[in-house]
GROMACS .gro file of N, CA, C and O in nm:
model
  452
    1MET      N    1  -2.761  21.248   2.818
    1MET     CA    2  -2.655  21.272   2.720
    1MET      C    3  -2.598  21.133   2.677
    1MET      O    4  -2.578  21.048   2.757
    2ARG      N    5  -2.569  21.119   2.543
    2ARG     CA    6  -2.513  20.997   2.490
    2ARG      C    7  -2.366  21.017   2.465
    2ARG      O    8  -2.321  21.114   2.410
    3THR      N    9  -2.289  20.915   2.510
    3THR     CA   10  -2.143  20.915   2.487
    3THR      C   11  -2.105  20.780   2.427
    3THR      O   12  -2.114  20.679   2.493
    4GLY      N   13  -2.064  20.780   2.302
    4GLY     CA   14  -2.012  20.658   2.241
    4GLY      C   15  -2.119  20.548   2.227
    4GLY      O   16  -2.083  20.431   2.236
    5GLY      N   17  -2.243  20.578   2.216
    5GLY     CA   18  -2.346  20.475   2.198
    5GLY      C   19  -2.404  20.427   2.328
    5GLY      O   20  -2.498  20.348   2.330
    6ILE      N   21  -2.352  20.470   2.444
    6ILE     CA   22  -2.408  20.426   2.571
    6ILE      C   23  -2.462  20.551   2.643
    6ILE      O   24  -2.395  20.656   2.652
    7ASP      N   25  -2.582  20.541   2.694
    7ASP     CA   26  -2.646  20.651   2.768
    7ASP      C   27  -2.574  20.671   2.901
    7ASP      O   28  -2.527  20.575   2.966
    8SER      N   29  -2.555  20.794   2.948
    8SER     CA   30  -2.485  20.821   3.069
    8SER      C   31  -2.557  20.758   3.191
    8SER      O   32  -2.494  20.720   3.289
    9SER      N   33  -2.689  20.744   3.182
    9SER     CA   34  -2.762  20.676   3.290
    9SER      C   35  -2.722  20.529   3.297
    9SER      O   36  -2.718  20.470   3.407
   10GLN      N   37  -2.696  20.467   3.185
   10GLN     CA   38  -2.650  20.328   3.180
   10GLN      C   39  -2.512  20.314   3.244
   10GLN      O   40  -2.483  20.223   3.318
   11ILE      N   41  -2.428  20.411   3.217
   11ILE     CA   42  -2.296  20.412   3.276
   11ILE      C   43  -2.303  20.423   3.426
   11ILE      O   44  -2.236  20.352   3.499
   12GLN      N   45  -2.391  20.516   3.474
   12GLN     CA   46  -2.407  20.534   3.615
   12GLN      C   47  -2.464  20.412   3.681
   12GLN      O   48  -2.421  20.370   3.792
   13ALA      N   49  -2.553  20.340   3.613
   13ALA     CA   50  -2.608  20.219   3.666
   13ALA      C   51  -2.503  20.109   3.675
   13ALA      O   52  -2.496  20.032   3.774
   14MET      N   53  -2.414  20.101   3.576
   14MET     CA   54  -2.307  20.003   3.578
   14MET      C   55  -2.209  20.032   3.693
   14MET      O   56  -2.162  19.941   3.760
   15ILE      N   57  -2.177  20.160   3.713
   15ILE     CA   58  -2.086  20.198   3.817
   15ILE      C   59  -2.147  20.161   3.954
   15ILE      O   60  -2.081  20.110   4.043
   16ALA      N   61  -2.276  20.184   3.969
   16ALA     CA   62  -2.347  20.152   4.092
   16ALA      C   63  -2.342  19.999   4.115
   16ALA      O   64  -2.323  19.952   4.230
   17GLN      N   65  -2.357  19.920   4.010
   17GLN     CA   66  -2.352  19.773   4.025
   17GLN      C   67  -2.210  19.732   4.064
   17GLN      O   68  -2.196  19.642   4.148
   18LEU      N   69  -2.111  19.793   4.009
   18LEU     CA   70  -1.972  19.762   4.045
   18LEU      C   71  -1.945  19.794   4.191
   18LEU      O   72  -1.878  19.717   4.262
   19HIS      N   73  -1.993  19.912   4.237
   19HIS     CA   74  -1.976  19.949   4.377
   19HIS      C   75  -2.046  19.851   4.469
   19HIS      O   76  -1.990  19.812   4.571
   20ALA      N   77  -2.167  19.809   4.432
   20ALA     CA   78  -2.241  19.715   4.515
   20ALA      C   79  -2.170  19.583   4.521
   20ALA      O   80  -2.161  19.516   4.624
   21ALA      N   81  -2.116  19.538   4.408
   21ALA     CA   82  -2.041  19.411   4.403
   21ALA      C   83  -1.916  19.419   4.485
   21ALA      O   84  -1.873  19.321   4.550
   22ALA      N   85  -1.849  19.532   4.486
   22ALA     CA   86  -1.725  19.550   4.559
   22ALA      C   87  -1.747  19.552   4.709
   22ALA      O   88  -1.665  19.501   4.785
   23THR      N   89  -1.863  19.604   4.753
   23THR     CA   90  -1.889  19.613   4.896
   23THR      C   91  -1.955  19.487   4.951
   23THR      O   92  -1.955  19.463   5.069
   24ARG      N   93  -2.009  19.404   4.862
   24ARG     CA   94  -2.075  19.282   4.903
   24ARG      C   95  -1.970  19.180   4.947
   24ARG      O   96  -1.869  19.163   4.882
   25PRO      N   97  -1.992  19.114   5.063
   25PRO     CA   98  -1.895  19.013   5.109
   25PRO      C   99  -1.892  18.896   5.011
   25PRO      O  100  -1.994  18.849   4.965
   26SER      N  101  -1.770  18.847   4.984
   26SER     CA  102  -1.755  18.738   4.887
   26SER      C  103  -1.787  18.607   4.959
   26SER      O  104  -1.780  18.594   5.079
   27ALA      N  105  -1.820  18.506   4.877
   27ALA     CA  106  -1.858  18.375   4.934
   27ALA      C  107  -1.736  18.305   4.991
   27ALA      O  108  -1.744  18.231   5.087
   28THR      N  109  -1.618  18.332   4.933
   28THR     CA  110  -1.498  18.266   4.984
   28THR      C  111  -1.410  18.372   5.045
   28THR      O  112  -1.390  18.478   4.988
   29PRO      N  113  -1.355  18.345   5.164
   29PRO     CA  114  -1.272  18.446   5.228
   29PRO      C  115  -1.141  18.460   5.150
   29PRO      O  116  -1.095  18.367   5.082
   30PRO      N  117  -1.081  18.579   5.163
   30PRO     CA  118  -0.954  18.600   5.094
   30PRO      C  119  -0.847  18.506   5.151
   30PRO      O  120  -0.856  18.460   5.264
   31ALA      N  121  -0.746  18.479   5.070
   31ALA     CA  122  -0.641  18.388   5.109
   31ALA      C  123  -0.564  18.441   5.230
   31ALA      O  124  -0.538  18.562   5.241
   32ILE      N  125  -0.534  18.355   5.323
   32ILE     CA  126  -0.462  18.396   5.444
   32ILE      C  127  -0.312  18.381   5.414
   32ILE      O  128  -0.269  18.284   5.351
   33GLN      N  129  -0.236  18.475   5.463
   33GLN     CA  130  -0.093  18.474   5.437
   33GLN      C  131  -0.019  18.357   5.496
   33GLN      O  132   0.091  18.326   5.454
   34THR      N  133  -0.075  18.291   5.596
   34THR     CA  134  -0.005  18.180   5.661
   34THR      C  135  -0.019  18.052   5.588
   34THR      O  136   0.036  17.948   5.629
   35GLU      N  137  -0.096  18.051   5.479
   35GLU     CA  138  -0.112  17.932   5.397
   35GLU      C  139   0.022  17.890   5.334
   35GLU      O  140   0.111  17.972   5.318
   36LYS      N  141   0.033  17.765   5.304
   36LYS     CA  142   0.155  17.712   5.239
   36LYS      C  143   0.178  17.781   5.103
   36LYS      O  144   0.087  17.790   5.024
   37VAL      N  145   0.296  17.829   5.083
   37VAL     CA  146   0.330  17.897   4.956
   37VAL      C  147   0.341  17.789   4.847
   37VAL      O  148   0.384  17.678   4.872
   38ALA      N  149   0.296  17.826   4.732
   38ALA     CA  150   0.299  17.732   4.617
   38ALA      C  151   0.441  17.686   4.595
   38ALA      O  152   0.537  17.764   4.599
   39GLU      N  153   0.453  17.557   4.566
   39GLU     CA  154   0.586  17.499   4.546
   39GLU      C  155   0.642  17.546   4.412
   39GLU      O  156   0.575  17.555   4.311
   40LYS      N  157   0.772  17.582   4.417
   40LYS     CA  158   0.839  17.627   4.297
   40LYS      C  159   0.857  17.509   4.201
   40LYS      O  160   0.882  17.395   4.242
   41PRO      N  161   0.849  17.537   4.070
   41PRO     CA  162   0.869  17.429   3.975
   41PRO      C  163   1.011  17.375   3.982
   41PRO      O  164   1.107  17.453   3.997
   42ASP      N  165   1.025  17.247   3.975
   42ASP     CA  166   1.154  17.184   3.988
   42ASP      C  167   1.188  17.125   3.848
   42ASP      O  168   1.111  17.048   3.792
   43PHE      N  169   1.307  17.156   3.800
   43PHE     CA  170   1.351  17.108   3.668
   43PHE      C  171   1.354  16.954   3.665
   43PHE      O  172   1.314  16.894   3.566
   44THR      N  173   1.401  16.895   3.772
   44THR     CA  174   1.412  16.750   3.777
   44THR      C  175   1.276  16.687   3.768
   44THR      O  176   1.253  16.590   3.688
   45ASN      N  177   1.179  16.738   3.841
   45ASN     CA  178   1.042  16.682   3.833
   45ASN      C  179   0.980  16.704   3.697
   45ASN      O  180   0.910  16.616   3.646
   46ALA      N  181   1.005  16.821   3.636
   46ALA     CA  182   0.947  16.850   3.505
   46ALA      C  183   1.010  16.755   3.400
   46ALA      O  184   0.938  16.701   3.315
   47LEU      N  185   1.141  16.733   3.408
   47LEU     CA  186   1.205  16.643   3.314
   47LEU      C  187   1.157  16.501   3.332
   47LEU      O  188   1.128  16.432   3.234
   48LYS      N  189   1.146  16.460   3.456
   48LYS     CA  190   1.099  16.323   3.486
   48LYS      C  191   0.955  16.305   3.436
   48LYS      O  192   0.922  16.203   3.374
   49GLY      N  193   0.873  16.404   3.456
   49GLY     CA  194   0.734  16.398   3.407
   49GLY      C  195   0.726  16.385   3.256
   49GLY      O  196   0.646  16.308   3.202
   50ALA      N  197   0.813  16.463   3.188
   50ALA     CA  198   0.812  16.458   3.042
   50ALA      C  199   0.861  16.322   2.993
   50ALA      O  200   0.804  16.264   2.900
   51LEU      N  201   0.964  16.268   3.058
   51LEU     CA  202   1.015  16.137   3.016
   51LEU      C  203   0.913  16.029   3.046
   51LEU      O  204   0.899  15.931   2.969
   52ASP      N  205   0.845  16.042   3.158
   52ASP     CA  206   0.740  15.942   3.191
   52ASP      C  207   0.626  15.946   3.087
   52ASP      O  208   0.570  15.843   3.051
   53ALA      N  209   0.591  16.066   3.040
   53ALA     CA  210   0.487  16.079   2.941
   53ALA      C  211   0.530  16.014   2.807
   53ALA      O  212   0.449  15.950   2.742
   54VAL      N  213   0.658  16.031   2.772
   54VAL     CA  214   0.711  15.968   2.650
   54VAL      C  215   0.705  15.816   2.666
   54VAL      O  216   0.663  15.743   2.576
   55GLN      N  217   0.745  15.769   2.780
   55GLN     CA  218   0.744  15.624   2.804
   55GLN      C  219   0.603  15.568   2.802
   55GLN      O  220   0.577  15.460   2.745
   56ALA      N  221   0.508  15.644   2.855
   56ALA     CA  222   0.370  15.600   2.857
   56ALA      C  223   0.312  15.591   2.718
   56ALA      O  224   0.241  15.495   2.681
   57SER      N  225   0.349  15.689   2.632
   57SER     CA  226   0.300  15.684   2.494
   57SER      C  227   0.363  15.568   2.417
   57SER      O  228   0.295  15.502   2.338
   58GLN      N  229   0.486  15.536   2.445
   58GLN     CA  230   0.553  15.421   2.383
   58GLN      C  231   0.492  15.288   2.431
   58GLN      O  232   0.469  15.199   2.351
   59ASN      N  233   0.462  15.284   2.561
   59ASN     CA  234   0.401  15.161   2.614
   59ASN      C  235   0.260  15.140   2.556
   59ASN      O  236   0.220  15.028   2.529
   60GLN      N  237   0.186  15.253   2.542
   60GLN     CA  238   0.054  15.245   2.483
   60GLN      C  239   0.060  15.192   2.338
   60GLN      O  240  -0.017  15.107   2.298
   61ALA      N  241   0.157  15.251   2.262
   61ALA     CA  242   0.170  15.206   2.120
   61ALA      C  243   0.209  15.060   2.117
   61ALA      O  244   0.157  14.983   2.033
   62GLU      N  245   0.298  15.017   2.204
   62GLU     CA  246   0.341  14.876   2.204
   62GLU      C  247   0.225  14.786   2.243
   62GLU      O  248   0.208  14.678   2.184
   63GLY      N  249   0.147  14.825   2.341
   63GLY     CA  250   0.030  14.747   2.384
   63GLY      C  251  -0.073  14.733   2.272
   63GLY      O  252  -0.124  14.622   2.248
   64LEU      N  253  -0.099  14.842   2.203
   64LEU     CA  254  -0.197  14.837   2.091
   64LEU      C  255  -0.143  14.746   1.980
   64LEU      O  256  -0.218  14.674   1.917
   65THR      N  257  -0.012  14.755   1.954
   65THR     CA  258   0.051  14.674   1.846
   65THR      C  259   0.036  14.527   1.884
   65THR      O  260  -0.004  14.444   1.797
   66LYS      N  261   0.063  14.491   2.008
   66LYS     CA  262   0.054  14.350   2.049
   66LYS      C  263  -0.094  14.301   2.038
   66LYS      O  264  -0.118  14.186   1.992
   67ARG      N  265  -0.186  14.388   2.079
   67ARG     CA  266  -0.328  14.348   2.074
   67ARG      C  267  -0.371  14.331   1.932
   67ARG      O  268  -0.446  14.234   1.897
   68PHE      N  269  -0.323  14.416   1.839
   68PHE     CA  270  -0.358  14.404   1.698
   68PHE      C  271  -0.300  14.275   1.638
   68PHE      O  272  -0.363  14.202   1.564
   69GLN      N  273  -0.173  14.246   1.676
   69GLN     CA  274  -0.106  14.125   1.627
   69GLN      C  275  -0.174  13.998   1.678
   69GLN      O  276  -0.171  13.897   1.607
   70MET      N  277  -0.232  14.006   1.796
   70MET     CA  278  -0.298  13.888   1.854
   70MET      C  279  -0.437  13.867   1.795
   70MET      O  280  -0.501  13.767   1.821
   71GLY      N  281  -0.484  13.963   1.715
   71GLY     CA  282  -0.612  13.950   1.650
   71GLY      C  283  -0.729  14.010   1.725
   71GLY      O  284  -0.844  13.975   1.699
   72ASP      N  285  -0.705  14.103   1.816
   72ASP     CA  286  -0.809  14.174   1.889
   72ASP      C  287  -0.891  14.258   1.791
   72ASP      O  288  -0.837  14.347   1.723
   73ASP      N  289  -1.020  14.229   1.779
   73ASP     CA  290  -1.104  14.299   1.683
   73ASP      C  291  -1.137  14.443   1.726
   73ASP      O  292  -1.184  14.524   1.642
   74SER      N  293  -1.115  14.477   1.856
   74SER     CA  294  -1.147  14.610   1.904
   74SER      C  295  -1.037  14.710   1.867
   74SER      O  296  -1.053  14.829   1.891
   75VAL      N  297  -0.925  14.662   1.813
   75VAL     CA  298  -0.814  14.752   1.780
   75VAL      C  299  -0.804  14.762   1.628
   75VAL      O  300  -0.790  14.663   1.557
   76ASN      N  301  -0.810  14.883   1.577
   76ASN     CA  302  -0.798  14.912   1.432
   76ASN      C  303  -0.651  14.934   1.398
   76ASN      O  304  -0.574  14.985   1.480
   77LEU      N  305  -0.617  14.907   1.275
   77LEU     CA  306  -0.479  14.933   1.228
   77LEU      C  307  -0.452  15.082   1.233
   77LEU      O  308  -0.340  15.122   1.269
   78SER      N  309  -0.550  15.163   1.204
   78SER     CA  310  -0.528  15.308   1.205
   78SER      C  311  -0.498  15.357   1.346
   78SER      O  312  -0.412  15.445   1.368
   79ASP      N  313  -0.563  15.298   1.450
   79ASP     CA  314  -0.534  15.337   1.587
   79ASP      C  315  -0.391  15.298   1.625
   79ASP      O  316  -0.320  15.372   1.689
   80VAL      N  317  -0.346  15.180   1.580
   80VAL     CA  318  -0.210  15.135   1.605
   80VAL      C  319  -0.111  15.229   1.540
   80VAL      O  320  -0.013  15.272   1.604
   81MET      N  321  -0.134  15.264   1.416
   81MET     CA  322  -0.042  15.351   1.344
   81MET      C  323  -0.036  15.492   1.404
   81MET      O  324   0.071  15.550   1.416
   82ILE      N  325  -0.151  15.541   1.444
   82ILE     CA  326  -0.152  15.676   1.503
   82ILE      C  327  -0.081  15.675   1.635
   82ILE      O  328  -0.001  15.767   1.664
   83SER      N  329  -0.101  15.573   1.719
   83SER     CA  330  -0.034  15.568   1.847
   83SER      C  331   0.118  15.552   1.830
   83SER      O  332   0.198  15.610   1.902
   84MET      N  333   0.159  15.477   1.726
   84MET     CA  334   0.301  15.459   1.701
   84MET      C  335   0.363  15.589   1.650
   84MET      O  336   0.473  15.626   1.691
   85GLN      N  337   0.291  15.665   1.571
   85GLN     CA  338   0.342  15.793   1.524
   85GLN      C  339   0.351  15.896   1.638
   85GLN      O  340   0.446  15.973   1.646
   86LYS      N  341   0.253  15.894   1.726
   86LYS     CA  342   0.257  15.983   1.843
   86LYS      C  343   0.379  15.952   1.930
   86LYS      O  344   0.447  16.043   1.977
   87ALA      N  345   0.402  15.824   1.953
   87ALA     CA  346   0.516  15.783   2.035
   87ALA      C  347   0.645  15.824   1.966
   87ALA      O  348   0.742  15.870   2.033
   88SER      N  349   0.652  15.806   1.835
   88SER     CA  350   0.773  15.844   1.763
   88SER      C  351   0.796  15.994   1.769
   88SER      O  352   0.911  16.038   1.791
   89ILE      N  353   0.692  16.077   1.752
   89ILE     CA  354   0.707  16.220   1.758
   89ILE      C  355   0.749  16.262   1.899
   89ILE      O  356   0.835  16.349   1.916
   90ASN      N  357   0.687  16.204   2.003
   90ASN     CA  358   0.725  16.235   2.143
   90ASN      C  359   0.874  16.200   2.164
   90ASN      O  360   0.945  16.281   2.226
   91PHE      N  361   0.917  16.088   2.113
   91PHE     CA  362   1.056  16.049   2.137
   91PHE      C  363   1.151  16.143   2.057
   91PHE      O  364   1.254  16.186   2.113
   92GLN      N  365   1.115  16.177   1.935
   92GLN     CA  366   1.203  16.267   1.858
   92GLN      C  367   1.209  16.406   1.925
   92GLN      O  368   1.317  16.467   1.926
   93ALA      N  369   1.099  16.455   1.981
   93ALA     CA  370   1.102  16.582   2.050
   93ALA      C  371   1.187  16.575   2.173
   93ALA      O  372   1.264  16.667   2.201
   94THR      N  373   1.184  16.461   2.244
   94THR     CA  374   1.268  16.446   2.365
   94THR      C  375   1.415  16.444   2.324
   94THR      O  376   1.498  16.503   2.389
   95VAL      N  377   1.448  16.375   2.216
   95VAL     CA  378   1.589  16.374   2.169
   95VAL      C  379   1.635  16.513   2.130
   95VAL      O  380   1.747  16.553   2.162
   96GLN      N  381   1.547  16.591   2.069
   96GLN     CA  382   1.584  16.728   2.030
   96GLN      C  383   1.606  16.815   2.153
   96GLN      O  384   1.701  16.896   2.155
   97VAL      N  385   1.525  16.802   2.252
   97VAL     CA  386   1.542  16.877   2.380
   97VAL      C  387   1.675  16.833   2.446
   97VAL      O  388   1.751  16.920   2.491
   98ARG      N  389   1.703  16.706   2.446
   98ARG     CA  390   1.828  16.658   2.501
   98ARG      C  391   1.946  16.719   2.425
   98ARG      O  392   2.045  16.767   2.486
   99ASN      N  393   1.941  16.723   2.290
   99ASN     CA  394   2.045  16.779   2.215
   99ASN      C  395   2.068  16.928   2.242
   99ASN      O  396   2.182  16.975   2.251
  100LYS      N  397   1.958  17.000   2.261
  100LYS     CA  398   1.966  17.142   2.296
  100LYS      C  399   2.028  17.161   2.433
  100LYS      O  400   2.109  17.253   2.455
  101LEU      N  401   1.993  17.075   2.529
  101LEU     CA  402   2.049  17.087   2.664
  101LEU      C  403   2.200  17.057   2.659
  101LEU      O  404   2.280  17.125   2.725
  102VAL      N  405   2.241  16.956   2.586
  102VAL     CA  406   2.383  16.925   2.574
  102VAL      C  407   2.459  17.036   2.506
  102VAL      O  408   2.569  17.076   2.550
  103GLN      N  409   2.399  17.095   2.400
  103GLN     CA  410   2.461  17.208   2.332
  103GLN      C  411   2.477  17.327   2.427
  103GLN      O  412   2.580  17.394   2.429
  104ALA      N  413   2.374  17.357   2.505
  104ALA     CA  414   2.378  17.467   2.601
  104ALA      C  415   2.487  17.441   2.705
  104ALA      O  416   2.562  17.533   2.743
  105TYR      N  417   2.496  17.317   2.751
  105TYR     CA  418   2.599  17.284   2.848
  105TYR      C  419   2.740  17.305   2.787
  105TYR      O  420   2.826  17.368   2.853
  106HIS      N  421   2.762  17.265   2.665
  106HIS     CA  422   2.892  17.284   2.599
  106HIS      C  423   2.919  17.433   2.582
  106HIS      O  424   3.033  17.477   2.604
  107ASP      N  425   2.817  17.511   2.544
  107ASP     CA  426   2.836  17.654   2.526
  107ASP      C  427   2.874  17.719   2.657
  107ASP      O  428   2.962  17.807   2.661
  108ILE      N  429   2.811  17.681   2.768
  108ILE     CA  430   2.846  17.740   2.894
  108ILE      C  431   2.983  17.700   2.940
  108ILE      O  432   3.059  17.780   2.994
  109MET      N  433   3.017  17.575   2.917
  109MET     CA  434   3.151  17.526   2.958
  109MET      C  435   3.263  17.591   2.878
  109MET      O  436   3.374  17.608   2.927
  110ASN      N  437   3.236  17.631   2.757
  110ASN     CA  438   3.334  17.693   2.670
  110ASN      C  439   3.345  17.845   2.688
  110ASN      O  440   3.428  17.911   2.621
  111MET      N  441   3.260  17.903   2.775
  111MET     CA  442   3.261  18.049   2.795
  111MET      C  443   3.390  18.089   2.867
  111MET      O  444   3.438  18.022   2.958
  112GLN      N  445   3.440  18.205   2.827
  112GLN     CA  446   3.555  18.262   2.897
  112GLN      C  447   3.508  18.335   3.027
  112GLN      O  448   3.412  18.409   3.018
  113VAL      N  449   3.574  18.306   3.134
  113VAL     CA  450   3.531  18.372   3.258
  113VAL      C  451   3.618  18.488   3.294
  113VAL      O  452   3.729  18.499   3.269
   0.00000   0.00000   0.00000
C-alpha cells in the first residue's frame, strides 16, 4: 500500500533501521552526571571580551596605517581604509551599547518602589 508517495515497506524498513540504531551501543559513552557543570556566562567577562575585541580591531587598523605610511608595499590603501572603518563601526557599536546600559540604569534608578 502507498501512503503519501512512500511505500509502507519502505516505512517499515526505516523504522527497523531506527530501532537498530537505537539499540546499537554508541561510540561515546553518555555524559556522566559527576562531570563539571558548564560555567554560567558572566557579564563582566562578556563585556571585557567585547571591549578587548574593539581594542584589537583598533590596534590592527593603527598597525596597518603605520605600515602603509612607512611605505610597506604589502599593505594596500583599501586594506587600511577597510580596517579603519571596521574599527570605527566596532567603537560606535560599543558606545551605543554603553549608552543603552546607562539609560537602563537611569530608568531602574528612577522607578518607584
